[in-house]
Tab-separated table of C-alpha atoms and ligand atoms in Angstrom:
chain	number	residue	atom	x	y	z
A	1	MET	CA	8.885	-25.746	-23.028
A	2	ALA	CA	11.493	-23.027	-22.341
A	3	PRO	CA	14.519	-24.137	-20.263
A	4	ASP	CA	14.528	-22.721	-16.716
A	5	ARG	CA	18.130	-21.539	-17.067
A	6	ILE	CA	20.481	-20.669	-19.903
A	7	GLU	CA	23.711	-22.444	-20.827
A	8	ILE	CA	26.444	-19.992	-19.750
A	9	SER	CA	29.206	-19.441	-22.315
A	10	GLY	CA	31.860	-16.819	-23.071
A	11	ARG	CA	29.222	-14.898	-25.078
A	12	THR	CA	26.762	-14.675	-22.191
A	13	SER	CA	25.975	-11.172	-20.940
A	14	VAL	CA	25.964	-10.569	-17.202
A	15	TYR	CA	23.311	-8.586	-15.342
A	16	ALA	CA	24.662	-8.285	-11.790
A	17	HIS	CA	22.412	-7.598	-8.808
A	18	LEU	CA	23.781	-5.481	-5.950
A	19	ALA	CA	22.413	-5.782	-2.429
A	20	HIS	CA	23.557	-5.879	1.180
A	21	PRO	CA	22.851	-8.315	2.649
A	22	SER	CA	21.914	-10.415	-0.362
A	23	ALA	CA	20.653	-13.716	1.074
A	24	HIS	CA	16.983	-12.631	1.079
A	25	VAL	CA	16.773	-11.126	-2.425
A	26	GLY	CA	14.425	-12.734	-4.941
A	27	ALA	CA	15.434	-10.703	-8.004
A	28	PRO	CA	18.382	-12.859	-9.222
A	29	GLY	CA	16.185	-15.973	-9.447
A	30	ALA	CA	13.346	-14.054	-11.111
A	31	PHE	CA	15.698	-12.484	-13.691
A	32	ASN	CA	17.428	-15.795	-14.500
A	33	ARG	CA	14.070	-17.492	-15.068
A	34	GLY	CA	12.890	-14.454	-17.046
A	35	PHE	CA	15.955	-14.381	-19.329
A	36	ALA	CA	15.683	-18.154	-19.936
A	37	GLU	CA	11.951	-17.922	-20.737
A	38	ARG	CA	12.651	-15.121	-23.217
A	39	GLY	CA	15.610	-16.928	-24.872
A	40	ILE	CA	17.963	-14.097	-23.805
A	41	ASP	CA	21.628	-15.136	-23.421
A	42	ALA	CA	22.176	-13.350	-20.095
A	43	VAL	CA	22.688	-14.408	-16.500
A	44	THR	CA	22.102	-12.625	-13.207
A	45	VAL	CA	24.505	-13.054	-10.300
A	46	SER	CA	23.964	-11.645	-6.848
A	47	VAL	CA	26.710	-9.306	-5.601
A	48	ASP	CA	26.722	-8.671	-1.834
A	49	VAL	CA	28.545	-5.365	-1.417
A	50	ALA	CA	28.705	-3.242	1.728
A	51	PRO	CA	28.023	0.511	1.347
A	52	ALA	CA	31.675	1.411	2.002
A	53	ASP	CA	32.775	-0.760	-0.950
A	54	LEU	CA	30.053	0.304	-3.390
A	55	ALA	CA	31.978	3.031	-5.269
A	56	GLY	CA	34.988	0.749	-5.791
A	57	VAL	CA	32.883	-2.144	-7.089
A	58	VAL	CA	30.940	0.128	-9.464
A	59	ALA	CA	34.184	1.708	-10.763
A	60	GLY	CA	35.454	-1.813	-11.552
A	61	PHE	CA	32.208	-2.586	-13.425
A	62	ARG	CA	33.099	0.040	-16.035
A	63	GLY	CA	35.828	-2.256	-17.406
A	64	TRP	CA	33.747	-5.463	-17.340
A	65	ARG	CA	33.036	-5.759	-21.058
A	66	ASN	CA	30.326	-8.437	-21.044
A	67	LEU	CA	28.475	-6.745	-18.204
A	68	ALA	CA	25.211	-5.515	-19.728
A	69	GLY	CA	24.318	-3.730	-16.510
A	70	PHE	CA	23.221	-4.315	-12.967
A	71	GLY	CA	20.191	-4.093	-10.724
A	72	ILE	CA	20.317	-2.410	-7.340
A	73	THR	CA	18.309	-2.921	-4.185
A	74	MET	CA	18.495	-2.011	-0.492
A	75	PRO	CA	20.550	-0.162	0.661
A	76	HIS	CA	22.229	1.154	-2.506
A	77	LYS	CA	19.502	2.750	-4.656
A	78	LYS	CA	20.031	6.312	-3.469
A	79	ALA	CA	23.837	6.178	-3.533
A	80	MET	CA	23.778	4.849	-7.092
A	81	LEU	CA	22.397	8.167	-8.293
A	82	THR	CA	25.804	9.743	-7.557
A	83	LEU	CA	27.812	6.927	-9.172
A	84	VAL	CA	26.244	6.823	-12.654
A	85	ASP	CA	27.165	9.187	-15.510
A	86	ARG	CA	23.579	10.105	-16.304
A	87	CYS	CA	19.992	9.020	-15.722
A	88	GLU	CA	16.980	8.312	-17.889
A	89	GLY	CA	13.281	8.579	-16.999
A	90	GLN	CA	12.225	9.675	-13.530
A	91	ALA	CA	15.228	8.377	-11.536
A	92	GLU	CA	16.456	11.849	-10.568
A	93	ALA	CA	12.997	13.034	-9.455
A	94	ILE	CA	12.526	9.794	-7.529
A	95	GLY	CA	15.998	10.130	-6.017
A	96	ALA	CA	16.923	6.495	-6.585
A	97	VAL	CA	18.258	4.212	-9.318
A	98	ASN	CA	17.300	0.534	-9.460
A	99	THR	CA	18.863	-0.502	-12.748
A	100	VAL	CA	22.008	0.600	-14.588
A	101	ARG	CA	23.063	-0.004	-18.187
A	102	ARG	CA	26.761	-0.316	-18.979
A	103	ASP	CA	27.340	1.130	-22.439
A	104	PRO	CA	30.179	-0.291	-24.621
A	105	ASP	CA	32.456	2.638	-23.687
A	106	GLY	CA	31.989	1.864	-19.978
A	107	ALA	CA	29.539	4.746	-19.371
A	108	LEU	CA	26.876	3.948	-16.766
A	109	VAL	CA	23.262	5.030	-17.346
A	110	GLY	CA	20.782	4.808	-14.467
A	111	ARG	CA	17.019	4.380	-14.485
A	112	ASN	CA	14.297	3.454	-12.027
A	113	VAL	CA	11.751	0.896	-13.238
A	114	ASP	CA	10.261	-0.078	-9.858
A	115	GLY	CA	7.172	2.075	-10.317
A	116	GLU	CA	6.872	1.299	-14.033
A	117	GLY	CA	6.900	-2.433	-13.189
A	118	PHE	CA	4.198	-1.865	-10.588
A	119	VAL	CA	1.954	-0.001	-13.026
A	120	VAL	CA	2.415	-2.559	-15.837
A	121	GLY	CA	1.597	-5.314	-13.315
A	122	MET	CA	-1.585	-3.585	-12.175
A	123	ARG	CA	-2.690	-3.140	-15.784
A	124	ALA	CA	-1.940	-6.796	-16.520
A	125	ALA	CA	-4.097	-7.758	-13.524
A	126	GLY	CA	-6.965	-5.739	-15.029
A	127	HIS	CA	-6.824	-2.706	-12.712
A	128	ASP	CA	-7.093	0.668	-14.428
A	129	LEU	CA	-5.213	3.270	-12.386
A	130	ARG	CA	-6.561	6.324	-14.215
A	131	GLY	CA	-8.854	8.173	-11.820
A	132	ALA	CA	-8.015	5.882	-8.878
A	133	SER	CA	-8.057	7.104	-5.281
A	134	VAL	CA	-4.890	5.694	-3.740
A	135	LEU	CA	-3.502	5.180	-0.237
A	136	LEU	CA	0.241	4.535	-0.483
A	137	LEU	CA	1.797	2.996	2.630
A	138	GLY	CA	5.534	3.691	2.692
A	139	ALA	CA	7.722	6.466	1.321
A	140	GLY	CA	11.009	4.573	0.914
A	141	GLY	CA	12.828	4.000	-2.379
A	142	ALA	CA	10.200	1.714	-3.905
A	143	GLY	CA	7.322	3.825	-2.569
A	144	ARG	CA	8.767	6.971	-4.154
A	145	SER	CA	9.095	5.243	-7.519
A	146	ILE	CA	5.537	3.898	-7.349
A	147	ALA	CA	4.205	7.347	-6.377
A	148	PHE	CA	5.782	9.012	-9.423
A	149	SER	CA	4.468	6.271	-11.726
A	150	LEU	CA	0.957	6.532	-10.225
A	151	ALA	CA	1.062	10.283	-10.869
A	152	GLU	CA	2.164	9.694	-14.483
A	153	GLU	CA	-0.670	7.192	-14.844
A	154	GLY	CA	-3.298	9.815	-13.932
A	155	VAL	CA	-4.627	8.731	-10.535
A	156	ALA	CA	-7.248	11.129	-9.145
A	157	ASP	CA	-5.730	11.496	-5.690
A	158	LEU	CA	-2.895	10.054	-3.659
A	159	THR	CA	-2.422	9.960	0.113
A	160	VAL	CA	0.984	8.941	1.450
A	161	HIS	CA	1.406	7.417	4.887
A	162	ASN	CA	4.822	6.594	6.306
A	163	ARG	CA	6.110	5.603	9.761
A	164	THR	CA	8.524	8.533	9.586
A	165	THR	CA	6.182	11.375	8.618
A	166	GLU	CA	9.053	13.577	7.416
A	167	TRP	CA	9.742	11.189	4.490
A	168	ALA	CA	6.060	11.235	3.488
A	169	GLU	CA	6.135	15.056	3.548
A	170	THR	CA	9.274	15.140	1.408
A	171	LEU	CA	7.695	12.783	-1.142
A	172	VAL	CA	4.528	14.894	-1.307
A	173	GLU	CA	6.576	18.080	-1.877
A	174	ASP	CA	8.645	16.378	-4.604
A	175	LEU	CA	5.504	15.075	-6.321
A	176	ARG	CA	3.859	18.522	-6.242
A	177	ARG	CA	6.911	20.025	-7.939
A	178	VAL	CA	6.696	17.603	-10.893
A	179	HIS	CA	2.898	17.078	-10.906
A	180	PRO	CA	1.389	20.375	-9.675
A	181	ASP	CA	-2.167	19.323	-10.604
A	182	LEU	CA	-2.148	16.073	-8.628
A	183	ALA	CA	-4.207	15.985	-5.401
A	184	VAL	CA	-1.524	14.576	-3.106
A	185	SER	CA	-1.231	14.738	0.673
A	186	VAL	CA	0.198	13.106	3.773
A	187	GLY	CA	-2.415	11.186	5.761
A	188	PRO	CA	-3.281	8.350	8.109
A	189	ALA	CA	-3.274	4.638	7.217
A	190	ASP	CA	-7.039	4.786	6.673
A	191	PRO	CA	-8.335	2.953	3.570
A	192	ALA	CA	-11.905	4.350	3.783
A	193	GLY	CA	-13.163	5.370	0.335
A	194	ARG	CA	-9.976	4.296	-1.477
A	195	THR	CA	-10.078	2.298	-4.687
A	196	LEU	CA	-6.473	1.147	-4.201
A	197	VAL	CA	-4.185	0.537	-1.212
A	198	VAL	CA	-0.500	-0.145	-1.922
A	199	ASN	CA	1.951	-1.510	0.629
A	200	SER	CA	5.426	-0.281	-0.265
A	201	THR	CA	6.847	-0.706	3.238
A	202	SER	CA	8.975	-3.728	4.086
A	203	ILE	CA	6.373	-4.867	6.656
A	204	GLY	CA	5.531	-8.470	5.814
A	205	MET	CA	8.988	-9.281	4.464
A	206	GLY	CA	10.130	-12.669	5.749
A	207	GLY	CA	6.638	-13.602	6.987
A	208	GLY	CA	5.066	-12.636	10.282
A	209	ALA	CA	1.658	-11.392	11.326
A	210	GLU	CA	2.338	-7.627	11.217
A	211	THR	CA	0.386	-5.618	8.614
A	212	PRO	CA	0.979	-2.002	7.519
A	213	LEU	CA	-2.640	-1.069	8.262
A	214	ASP	CA	-5.612	-2.492	10.163
A	215	VAL	CA	-7.059	-4.976	7.643
A	216	GLU	CA	-10.423	-4.874	9.404
A	217	LEU	CA	-10.852	-1.353	7.957
A	218	LEU	CA	-10.677	-2.649	4.357
A	219	ALA	CA	-13.853	-2.575	2.270
A	220	PRO	CA	-14.357	-5.319	-0.353
A	221	GLU	CA	-14.325	-2.722	-3.196
A	222	THR	CA	-10.742	-1.693	-2.392
A	223	VAL	CA	-7.973	-3.352	-4.397
A	224	VAL	CA	-4.926	-4.176	-2.243
A	225	ALA	CA	-1.487	-4.353	-3.867
A	226	GLU	CA	1.585	-5.662	-2.082
A	227	ILE	CA	5.184	-5.153	-3.182
A	228	VAL	CA	6.859	-7.514	-0.705
A	229	VAL	CA	7.917	-10.543	-2.747
A	230	SER	CA	8.754	-13.049	-0.034
A	231	PRO	CA	6.559	-14.606	1.222
A	232	PRO	CA	4.253	-14.413	-1.829
A	233	ARG	CA	1.181	-14.273	0.460
A	234	THR	CA	1.869	-11.766	3.225
A	235	ALA	CA	-0.392	-11.228	6.239
A	236	LEU	CA	-1.735	-8.125	4.457
A	237	LEU	CA	-2.737	-10.108	1.358
A	238	ALA	CA	-4.285	-12.875	3.473
A	239	GLY	CA	-6.238	-10.304	5.510
A	240	ALA	CA	-7.373	-8.409	2.402
A	241	GLU	CA	-8.581	-11.617	0.758
A	242	ARG	CA	-10.523	-12.450	3.912
A	243	ARG	CA	-12.169	-9.014	3.670
A	244	GLY	CA	-13.217	-9.815	0.075
A	245	CYS	CA	-10.726	-7.457	-1.628
A	246	ALA	CA	-9.067	-8.169	-4.964
A	247	THR	CA	-5.304	-8.442	-4.397
A	248	VAL	CA	-2.090	-8.199	-6.411
A	249	GLY	CA	1.103	-9.761	-4.999
A	250	GLY	CA	4.658	-8.371	-5.046
A	251	MET	CA	5.923	-10.775	-7.701
A	252	SER	CA	3.808	-8.942	-10.287
A	253	MET	CA	5.891	-5.750	-9.914
A	254	LEU	CA	9.158	-7.694	-10.059
A	255	ALA	CA	8.190	-9.939	-12.988
A	256	ASN	CA	7.018	-6.969	-15.030
A	257	GLN	CA	10.378	-5.241	-14.615
A	258	ILE	CA	12.140	-7.998	-16.597
A	259	ASP	CA	10.889	-6.805	-20.002
A	260	LEU	CA	11.485	-3.168	-18.998
A	261	VAL	CA	15.079	-3.947	-17.953
A	262	ALA	CA	15.786	-6.150	-21.002
A	263	GLY	CA	14.564	-3.329	-23.265
A	264	PHE	CA	16.619	-0.713	-21.405
A	265	LEU	CA	19.790	-2.852	-21.622
A	266	GLY	CA	19.198	-3.808	-25.269
A	267	LEU	CA	19.136	-7.539	-24.401
A	268	ARG	CA	17.260	-9.505	-27.034
A	269	LYS	CA	16.369	-13.072	-27.844
A	270	GLU	CA	19.405	-14.721	-29.501
A	271	THR	CA	17.751	-15.069	-32.925
A	272	ASP	CA	16.289	-11.507	-32.984
A	273	GLY	CA	17.815	-9.381	-35.726
A	274	ALA	CA	20.627	-11.938	-36.250
B	301	NAP	N1	8.176	-6.286	-5.849
B	301	NAP	C1	9.239	-5.618	-6.247
B	301	NAP	O1	9.602	-5.604	-7.441
B	301	NAP	C2	9.998	-4.799	-5.245
B	301	NAP	C3	10.861	-3.784	-5.681
B	301	NAP	C4	11.525	-3.020	-4.728
B	301	NAP	C5	11.358	-3.278	-3.369
B	301	NAP	N2	10.528	-4.286	-2.990
B	301	NAP	C6	10.311	-4.559	-1.557
B	301	NAP	O2	9.689	-3.400	-1.016
B	301	NAP	C7	10.067	-3.200	0.343
B	301	NAP	C8	10.595	-1.775	0.534
B	301	NAP	O3	11.765	-1.605	-0.246
B	301	NAP	P1	12.473	-0.179	-0.375
B	301	NAP	O4	13.562	-0.363	-1.356
B	301	NAP	O5	11.477	0.888	-0.616
B	301	NAP	O6	13.072	-0.008	1.105
B	301	NAP	P2	13.373	1.347	1.914
B	301	NAP	O7	13.766	2.429	0.996
B	301	NAP	O8	14.317	0.939	2.987
B	301	NAP	O9	11.960	1.742	2.558
B	301	NAP	C9	11.399	0.943	3.566
B	301	NAP	C10	9.996	1.458	3.876
B	301	NAP	O10	9.389	0.584	4.826
B	301	NAP	C11	9.059	1.341	6.013
B	301	NAP	N3	9.224	0.479	7.169
B	301	NAP	C12	10.228	-0.398	7.397
B	301	NAP	N4	10.029	-1.027	8.571
B	301	NAP	C13	8.890	-0.527	9.086
B	301	NAP	C14	8.150	-0.786	10.279
B	301	NAP	N5	8.559	-1.688	11.165
B	301	NAP	N6	7.003	-0.095	10.482
B	301	NAP	C15	6.571	0.810	9.585
B	301	NAP	N7	7.226	1.090	8.434
B	301	NAP	C16	8.371	0.427	8.197
B	301	NAP	C17	9.987	2.514	5.999
B	301	NAP	O11	9.499	3.545	6.814
B	301	NAP	P3	10.498	4.652	7.443
B	301	NAP	O12	10.724	5.693	6.397
B	301	NAP	O13	9.769	5.157	8.611
B	301	NAP	O14	11.771	3.920	7.814
B	301	NAP	C18	9.979	2.853	4.505
B	301	NAP	O15	8.768	3.485	4.141
B	301	NAP	C19	11.100	-4.308	0.623
B	301	NAP	O16	10.421	-5.380	1.224
B	301	NAP	C20	11.577	-4.701	-0.742
B	301	NAP	O17	12.054	-6.037	-0.792
B	301	NAP	C21	9.840	-5.051	-3.889
């Protein structure tokens, strides 16, 4: 059986995780377990950094030679776009970076694998997204990343609903620019006729009975995907299960980012290529 944590030595690579506040974040634990399971000599530490200190901390990271990179969550994903030297993938279109590689010369390369992790997780759960009719609840950082990945994946149509309508409208405009053939619009939180509903809002985080849509409107044929990680069974997931819907929890998106991040950072099992 794989150990649940690695033995830290002077050779161990560090993958930091930036948040503010940090007490609630699940990513450091998930990455440490993921690295250990994969035999990767790397450790994740949580770094609680306030927005005003972010640029200084990131500048210092350039000289940290065994820092493979760092993950980023609320509220730093947007700001990170301006602090890296360049981006890969869809990070610039999304407008947010959630992982950064530190190259040996100290250069910082940003990428966003939130949406990619979501899509890989849906595939692993047996849900084909090609041709899907999707209601996306939330147009924040994670929602934007998921929307761009759903578009790449070839969904048939996508409706975005967000508490602040302006952010949903901005996301729809940005998607149309990159994916002019996609049927995308702003709309109500109405799941009627949808094959997939995705919650990318933070509603449900920390528990509580609030749901991002009226679960009584869900039909059993609709798949419901959650991205909130903690608790693992949110009120939305519980309600969707009660309605007979297939569900996918938030840990799927997070767990599937570990391989994507390890590949992006060039972190490999100790014995690989040795
Ligand atoms: N599973 C994973 O791998 C993963 C990855 C990333 C994030 N997450 C989780 O996803 C959630 C969102 O993260 P984020 O980075 O996208 O955050 P964000 O950029 O701050 O976006 C938050 C979203 O939630 C909405 N929202 C917040 N409170 C609301 C309320 N009371 N009523 C209605 N809408 C509300 C916001 O709407 P407004 O625009 O109106 O404010 C916005 O759409 C968090 O719980 C985060 O932990 C999970």
